[in-house]
mmCIF file of C-alpha atoms in Angstrom:
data_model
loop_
_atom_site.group_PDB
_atom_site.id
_atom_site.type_symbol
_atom_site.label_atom_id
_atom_site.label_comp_id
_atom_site.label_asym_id
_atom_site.label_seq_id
_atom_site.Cartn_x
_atom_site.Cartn_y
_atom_site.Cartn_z
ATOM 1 C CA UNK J 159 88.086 120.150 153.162
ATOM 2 C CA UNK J 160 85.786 121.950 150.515
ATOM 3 C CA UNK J 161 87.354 124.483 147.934
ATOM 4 C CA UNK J 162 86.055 128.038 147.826
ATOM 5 C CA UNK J 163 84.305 128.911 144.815
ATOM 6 C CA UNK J 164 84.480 133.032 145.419
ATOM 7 C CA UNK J 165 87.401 135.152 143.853
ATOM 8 C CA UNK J 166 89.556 135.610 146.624
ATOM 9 C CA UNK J 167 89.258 132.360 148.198
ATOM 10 C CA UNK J 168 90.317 130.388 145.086
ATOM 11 C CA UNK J 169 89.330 126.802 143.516
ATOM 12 C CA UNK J 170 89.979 123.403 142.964
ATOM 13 C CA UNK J 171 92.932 122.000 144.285
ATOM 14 C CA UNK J 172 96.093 123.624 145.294
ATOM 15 C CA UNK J 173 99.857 122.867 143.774
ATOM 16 C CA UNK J 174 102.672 122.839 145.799
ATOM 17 C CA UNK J 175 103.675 126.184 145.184
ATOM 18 C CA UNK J 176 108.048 126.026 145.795
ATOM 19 C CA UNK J 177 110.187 123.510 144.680
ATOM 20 C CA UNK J 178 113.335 124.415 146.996
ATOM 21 C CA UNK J 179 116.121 122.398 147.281
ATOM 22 C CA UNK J 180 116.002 119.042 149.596
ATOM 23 C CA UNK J 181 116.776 119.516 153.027
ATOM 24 C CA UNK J 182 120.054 120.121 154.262
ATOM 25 C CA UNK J 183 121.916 117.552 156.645
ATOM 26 C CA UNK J 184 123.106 120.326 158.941
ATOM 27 C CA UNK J 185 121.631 119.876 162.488
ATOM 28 C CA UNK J 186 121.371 116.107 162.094
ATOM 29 C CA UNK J 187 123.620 114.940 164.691
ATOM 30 C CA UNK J 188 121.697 117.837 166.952
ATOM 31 C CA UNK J 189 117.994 116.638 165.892
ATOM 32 C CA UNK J 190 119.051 112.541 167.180
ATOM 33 C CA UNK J 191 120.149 113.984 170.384
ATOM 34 C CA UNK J 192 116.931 115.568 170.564
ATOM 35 C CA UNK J 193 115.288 112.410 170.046
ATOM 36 C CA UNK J 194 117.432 110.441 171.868
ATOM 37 C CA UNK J 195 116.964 112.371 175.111
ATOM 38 C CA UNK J 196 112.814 112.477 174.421
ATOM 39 C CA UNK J 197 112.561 108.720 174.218
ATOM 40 C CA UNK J 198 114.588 107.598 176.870
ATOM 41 C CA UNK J 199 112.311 110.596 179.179
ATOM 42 C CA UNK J 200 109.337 108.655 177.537
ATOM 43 C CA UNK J 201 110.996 105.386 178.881
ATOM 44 C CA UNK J 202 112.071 106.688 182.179
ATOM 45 C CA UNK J 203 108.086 108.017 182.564
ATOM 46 C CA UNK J 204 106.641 104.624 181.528
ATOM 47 C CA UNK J 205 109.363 102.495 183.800
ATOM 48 C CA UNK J 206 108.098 104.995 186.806
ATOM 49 C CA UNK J 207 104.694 104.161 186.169
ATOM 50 C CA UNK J 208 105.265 99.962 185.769
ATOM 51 C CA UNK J 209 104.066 97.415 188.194
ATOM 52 C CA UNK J 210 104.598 93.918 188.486
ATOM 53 C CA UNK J 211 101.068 93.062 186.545
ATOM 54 C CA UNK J 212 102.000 92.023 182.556
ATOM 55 C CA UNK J 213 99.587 93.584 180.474
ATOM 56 C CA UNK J 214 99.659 93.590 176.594
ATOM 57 C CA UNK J 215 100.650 97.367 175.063
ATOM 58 C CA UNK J 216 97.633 98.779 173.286
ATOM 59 C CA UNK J 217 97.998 99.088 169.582
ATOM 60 C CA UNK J 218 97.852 102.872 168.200
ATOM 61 C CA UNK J 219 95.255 103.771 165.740
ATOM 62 C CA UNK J 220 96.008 103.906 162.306
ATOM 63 C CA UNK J 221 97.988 107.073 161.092
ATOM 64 C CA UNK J 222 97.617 108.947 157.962
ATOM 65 C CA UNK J 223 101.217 108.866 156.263
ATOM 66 C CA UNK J 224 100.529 110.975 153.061
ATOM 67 C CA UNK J 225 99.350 114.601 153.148
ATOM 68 C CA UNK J 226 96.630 113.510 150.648
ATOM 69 C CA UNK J 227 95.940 110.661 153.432
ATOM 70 C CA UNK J 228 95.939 113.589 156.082
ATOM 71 C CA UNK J 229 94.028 116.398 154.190
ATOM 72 C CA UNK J 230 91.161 113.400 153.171
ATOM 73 C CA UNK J 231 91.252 112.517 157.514
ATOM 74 C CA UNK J 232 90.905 116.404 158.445
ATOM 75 C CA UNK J 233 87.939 116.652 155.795
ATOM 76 C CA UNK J 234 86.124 113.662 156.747
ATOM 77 C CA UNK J 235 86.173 115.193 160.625
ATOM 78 C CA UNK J 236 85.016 118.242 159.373
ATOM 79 C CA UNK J 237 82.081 116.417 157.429
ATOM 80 C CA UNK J 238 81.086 114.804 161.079
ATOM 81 C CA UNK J 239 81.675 118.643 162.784
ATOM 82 C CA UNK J 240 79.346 120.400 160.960
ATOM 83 C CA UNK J 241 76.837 117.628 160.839
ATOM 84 C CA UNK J 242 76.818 117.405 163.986
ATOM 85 C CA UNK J 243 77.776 113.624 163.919
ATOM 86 C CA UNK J 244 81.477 113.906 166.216
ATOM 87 C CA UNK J 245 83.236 110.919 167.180
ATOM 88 C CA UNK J 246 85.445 112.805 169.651
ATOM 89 C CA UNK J 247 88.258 109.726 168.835
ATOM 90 C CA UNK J 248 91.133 108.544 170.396
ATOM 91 C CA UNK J 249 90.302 108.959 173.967
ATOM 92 C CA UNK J 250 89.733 105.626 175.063
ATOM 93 C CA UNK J 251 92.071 104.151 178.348
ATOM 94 C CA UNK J 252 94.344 102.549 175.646
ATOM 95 C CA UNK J 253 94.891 105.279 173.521
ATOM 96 C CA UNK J 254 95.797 107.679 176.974
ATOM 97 C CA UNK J 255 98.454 104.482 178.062
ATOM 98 C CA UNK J 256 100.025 104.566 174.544
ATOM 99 C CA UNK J 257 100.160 107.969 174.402
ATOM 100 C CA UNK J 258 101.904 108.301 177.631
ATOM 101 C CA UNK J 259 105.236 107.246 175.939
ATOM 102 C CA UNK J 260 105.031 108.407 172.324
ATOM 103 C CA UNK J 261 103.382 110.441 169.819
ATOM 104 C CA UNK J 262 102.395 110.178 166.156
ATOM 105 C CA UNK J 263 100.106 113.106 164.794
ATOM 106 C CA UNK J 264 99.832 113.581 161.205
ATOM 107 C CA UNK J 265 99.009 117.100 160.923
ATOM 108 C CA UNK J 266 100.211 120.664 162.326
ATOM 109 C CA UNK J 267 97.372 123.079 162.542
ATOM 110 C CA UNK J 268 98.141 127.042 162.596
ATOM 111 C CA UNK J 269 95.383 127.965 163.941
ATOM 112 C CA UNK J 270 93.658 131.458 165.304
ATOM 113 C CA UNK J 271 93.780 132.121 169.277
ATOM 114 C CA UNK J 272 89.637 132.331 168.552
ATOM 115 C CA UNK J 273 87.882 130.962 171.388
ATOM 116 C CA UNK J 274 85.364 129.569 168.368
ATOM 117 C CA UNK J 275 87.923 127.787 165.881
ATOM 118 C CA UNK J 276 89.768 124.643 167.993
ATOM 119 C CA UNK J 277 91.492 122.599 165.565
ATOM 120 C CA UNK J 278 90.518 119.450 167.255
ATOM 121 C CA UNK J 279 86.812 120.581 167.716
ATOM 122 C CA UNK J 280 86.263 121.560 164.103
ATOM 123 C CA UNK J 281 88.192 118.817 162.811
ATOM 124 C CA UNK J 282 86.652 116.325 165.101
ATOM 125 C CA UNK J 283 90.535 114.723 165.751
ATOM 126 C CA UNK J 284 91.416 113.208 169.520
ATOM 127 C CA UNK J 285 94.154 112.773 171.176
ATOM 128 C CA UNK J 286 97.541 112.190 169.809
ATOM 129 C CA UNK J 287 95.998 113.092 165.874
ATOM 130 C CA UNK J 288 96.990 116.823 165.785
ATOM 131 C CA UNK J 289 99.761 119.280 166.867
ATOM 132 C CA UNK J 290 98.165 122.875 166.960
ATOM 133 C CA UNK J 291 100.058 125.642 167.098
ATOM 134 C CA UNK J 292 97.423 129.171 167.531
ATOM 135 C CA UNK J 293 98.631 132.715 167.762
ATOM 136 C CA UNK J 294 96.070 135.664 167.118
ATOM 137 C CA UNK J 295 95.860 136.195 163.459
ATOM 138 C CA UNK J 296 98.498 132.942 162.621
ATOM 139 C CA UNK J 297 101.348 135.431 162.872
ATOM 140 C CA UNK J 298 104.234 133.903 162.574
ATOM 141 C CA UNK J 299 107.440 134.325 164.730
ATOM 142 C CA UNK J 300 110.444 132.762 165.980
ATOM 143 C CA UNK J 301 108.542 130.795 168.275
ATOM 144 C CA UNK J 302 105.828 129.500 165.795
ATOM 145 C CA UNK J 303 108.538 128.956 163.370
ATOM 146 C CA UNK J 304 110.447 126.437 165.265
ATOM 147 C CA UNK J 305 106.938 124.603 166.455
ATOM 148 C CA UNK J 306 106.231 123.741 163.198
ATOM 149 C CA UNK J 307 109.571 123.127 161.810
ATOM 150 C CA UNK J 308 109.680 120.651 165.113
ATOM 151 C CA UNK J 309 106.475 118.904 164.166
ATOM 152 C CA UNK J 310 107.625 118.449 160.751
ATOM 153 C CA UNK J 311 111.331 117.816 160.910
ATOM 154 C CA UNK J 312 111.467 115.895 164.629
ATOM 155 C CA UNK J 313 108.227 114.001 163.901
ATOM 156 C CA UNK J 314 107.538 113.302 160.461
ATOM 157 C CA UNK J 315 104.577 114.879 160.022
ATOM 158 C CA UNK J 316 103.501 115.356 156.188
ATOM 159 C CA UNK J 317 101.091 118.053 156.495
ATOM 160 C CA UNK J 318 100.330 121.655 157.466
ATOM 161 C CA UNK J 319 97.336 123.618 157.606
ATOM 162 C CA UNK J 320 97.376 127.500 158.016
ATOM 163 C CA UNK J 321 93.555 128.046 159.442
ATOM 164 C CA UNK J 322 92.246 131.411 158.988
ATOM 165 C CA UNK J 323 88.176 131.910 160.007
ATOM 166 C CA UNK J 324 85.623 134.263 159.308
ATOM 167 C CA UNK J 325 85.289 137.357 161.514
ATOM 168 C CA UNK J 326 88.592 137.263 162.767
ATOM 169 C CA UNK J 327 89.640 139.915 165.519
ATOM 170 C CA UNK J 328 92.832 140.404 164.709
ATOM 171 C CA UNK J 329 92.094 141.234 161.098
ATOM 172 C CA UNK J 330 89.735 143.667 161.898
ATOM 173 C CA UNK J 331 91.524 145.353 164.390
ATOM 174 C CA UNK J 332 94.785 145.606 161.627
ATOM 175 C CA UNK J 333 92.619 146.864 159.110
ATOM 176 C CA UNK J 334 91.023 149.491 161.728
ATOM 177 C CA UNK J 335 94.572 150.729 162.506
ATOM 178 C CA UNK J 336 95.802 151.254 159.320
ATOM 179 C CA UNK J 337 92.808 153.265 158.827
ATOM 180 C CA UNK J 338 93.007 155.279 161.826
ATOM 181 C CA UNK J 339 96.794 155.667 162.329
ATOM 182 C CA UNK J 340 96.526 154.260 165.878
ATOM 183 C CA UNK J 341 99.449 152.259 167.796
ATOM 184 C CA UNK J 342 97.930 149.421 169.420
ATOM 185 C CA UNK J 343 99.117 149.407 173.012
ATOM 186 C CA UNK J 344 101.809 146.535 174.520
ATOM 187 C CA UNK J 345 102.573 143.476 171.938
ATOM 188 C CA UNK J 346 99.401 143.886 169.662
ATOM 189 C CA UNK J 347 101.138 146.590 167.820
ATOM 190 C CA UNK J 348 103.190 143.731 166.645
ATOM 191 C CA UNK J 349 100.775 141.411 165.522
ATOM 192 C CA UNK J 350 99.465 144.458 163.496
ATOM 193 C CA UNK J 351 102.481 144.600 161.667
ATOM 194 C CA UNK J 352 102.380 141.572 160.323
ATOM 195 C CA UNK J 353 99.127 141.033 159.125
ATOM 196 C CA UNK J 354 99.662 144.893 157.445
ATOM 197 C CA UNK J 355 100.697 143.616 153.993
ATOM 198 C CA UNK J 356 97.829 141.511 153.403
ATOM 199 C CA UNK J 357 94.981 144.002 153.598
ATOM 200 C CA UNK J 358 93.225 143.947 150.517
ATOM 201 C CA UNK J 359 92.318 147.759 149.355
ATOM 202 C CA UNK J 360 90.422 146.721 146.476
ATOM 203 C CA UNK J 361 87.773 146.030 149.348
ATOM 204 C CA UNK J 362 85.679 148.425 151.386
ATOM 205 C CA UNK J 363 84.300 147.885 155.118
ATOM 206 C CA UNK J 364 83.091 143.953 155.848
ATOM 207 C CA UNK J 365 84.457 143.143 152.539
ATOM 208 C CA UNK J 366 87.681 144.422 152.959
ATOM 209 C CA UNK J 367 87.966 142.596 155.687
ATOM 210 C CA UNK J 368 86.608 139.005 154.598
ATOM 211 C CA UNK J 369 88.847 139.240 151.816
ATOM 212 C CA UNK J 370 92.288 140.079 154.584
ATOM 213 C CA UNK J 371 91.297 137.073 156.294
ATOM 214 C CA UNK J 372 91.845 135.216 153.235
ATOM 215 C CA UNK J 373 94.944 136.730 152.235
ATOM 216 C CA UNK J 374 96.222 136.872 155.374
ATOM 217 C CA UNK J 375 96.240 132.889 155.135
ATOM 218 C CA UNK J 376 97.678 132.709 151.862
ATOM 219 C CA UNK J 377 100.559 134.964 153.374
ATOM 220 C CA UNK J 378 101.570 133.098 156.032
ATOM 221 C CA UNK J 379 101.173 129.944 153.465
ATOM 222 C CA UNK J 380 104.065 131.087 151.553
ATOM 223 C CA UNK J 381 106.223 132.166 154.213
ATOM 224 C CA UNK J 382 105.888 128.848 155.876
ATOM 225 C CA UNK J 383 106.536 127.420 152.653
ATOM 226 C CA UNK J 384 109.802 129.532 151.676
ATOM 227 C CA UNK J 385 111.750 128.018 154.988
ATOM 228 C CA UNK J 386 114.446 125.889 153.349
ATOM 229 C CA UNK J 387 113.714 123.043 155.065
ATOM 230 C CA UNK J 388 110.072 122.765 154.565
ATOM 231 C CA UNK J 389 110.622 123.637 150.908
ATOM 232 C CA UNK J 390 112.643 120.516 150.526
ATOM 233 C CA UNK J 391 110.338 118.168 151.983
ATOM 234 C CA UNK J 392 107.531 120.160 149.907
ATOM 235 C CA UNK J 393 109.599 119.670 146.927
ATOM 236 C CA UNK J 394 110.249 115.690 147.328
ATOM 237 C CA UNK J 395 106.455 115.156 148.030
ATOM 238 C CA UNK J 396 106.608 114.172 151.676
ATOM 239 C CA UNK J 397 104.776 117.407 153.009
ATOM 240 C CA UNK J 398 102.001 119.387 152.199
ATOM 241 C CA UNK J 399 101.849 123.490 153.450
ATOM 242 C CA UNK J 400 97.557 124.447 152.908
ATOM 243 C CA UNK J 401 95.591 127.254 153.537
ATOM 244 C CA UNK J 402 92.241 127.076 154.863
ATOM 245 C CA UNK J 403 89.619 128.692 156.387
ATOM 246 C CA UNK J 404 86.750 128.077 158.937
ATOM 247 C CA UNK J 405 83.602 129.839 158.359
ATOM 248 C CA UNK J 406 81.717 130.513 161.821
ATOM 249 C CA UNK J 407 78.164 130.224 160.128
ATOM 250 C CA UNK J 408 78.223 127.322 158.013
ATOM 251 C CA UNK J 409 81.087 125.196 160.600
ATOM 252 C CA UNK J 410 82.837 124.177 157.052
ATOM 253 C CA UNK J 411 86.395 124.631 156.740
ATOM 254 C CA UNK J 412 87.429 125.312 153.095
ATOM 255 C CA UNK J 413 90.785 124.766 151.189
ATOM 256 C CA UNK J 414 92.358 128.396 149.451
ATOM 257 C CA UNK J 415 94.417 128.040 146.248
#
């Protein structure tokens, strides 16, 4: 992924910003139950589907293991993306089979409901390469929380991306509503709420906006980053938390500091 070179986007590349303590064992014995019970329904799936025919298992493709190995994988699928040179990977008969009984992405993507930004499109990533988790905005919650602490805890997985884009909806419509006062109807008043403290006032109009976007990102970074248990991986160098964004007229996704 590229590095912004404007103000509020931020340059060059990006330290790991908490060095919490390592993670706790509490909720091991719960975790290997977890596991436990998904691999023997992978097992129970795959014996359902046998027939008498041997046939040789097909071998999975390589896996990033590093989040410098990820982050250098997600850029070089960018690269093809916005040159308009996609491999659409890993969805080949053998790949689906091998998939059918486990799974080994390397990176969670938080990504934007936007019907313009999917992670696997703009990443050019298949099958099996990337857990995406997308809410309007990347609000967090409860919900979102527990995906990603899942992806990273359950499954090894060393990296994160937060992936704001330019234009976003939900930005614009929490920077309209602090202006005007109004109470979005049903749930969006919630998603309001939480993208509230990132709107930057030393911007006007468009700008304002760009810049929330950014900051936005960079909030839900750190609060991603503060969970204990992420912290401790962070802190012993086996995950990576980024921010990022897509822009919708160039198709590059760029790394924020």
């Amino acid at each position: 992924m590229n590095s912004h070179a404007t103000s509020h986007r931020g340059t060059g590349p990006e330290p790991h910003p908490f060095a919490g303590a390592r993670p706790t064992t509490d909720g091991t014995a719960r975790r290997t139950l977890l596991r436990t019970a998904l691999t023997g329904a992978a097992a129970l799936g795959a014996g359902l589907g046998a027939t008498s025919t041997a046939t040789a298992a097909p071998t999975a493709p390589p896996r990033p293991g590093t989040p410098d190995e990820a982050l250098r994988e997600l850029a070089a699928g960018n690269r093809r993306w916005r040159t308009y040179r996609e491999r659409h990977p890993h969805e080949n008969p053998a790949i689906r089979r091998t998939l059918a009984t486990s799974q080994h992405p390397f990176a969670v993507v938080l990504g934007c409901i936007d019907s313009r930004v999917p992670p696997e499109l703009v990443f050019d990533q298949g099958l099996g390469d990337l857990m995406t988790v997308r809410t309007a905005g990347e609000v967090l919650d409860e919900a979102v929380l527990g995906s990603v602490a899942y992806g990273v805890l359950e499954l090894g997985i060393p990296l994160v991306v937060v992936l704001g884009h330019q234009s976003c909806g939900a930005v614009r419509a929490a920077v309209a509503a602090e202006q005007s006062g109004e109470h979005l109807p049903a749930h969006m008043q919630y998603l309001v709420d939480q993208i509230r403290p990132a709107i930057d006032h030393g911007q006007e109009a468009d700008a304002r906006i760009d810049a929330t976007v950014s900051a936005n990102v960079r909030l839900v970074r750190s609060r991603l980053a503060a969970e204990p248990e992420l912290a401790g991986r962070i802190a012993t160098g086996k995950l990576a938390i980024v921010g990022a964004r897509y822009e919708l007229t160039t198709q590059a996704v760029n790394r924020l500091a």
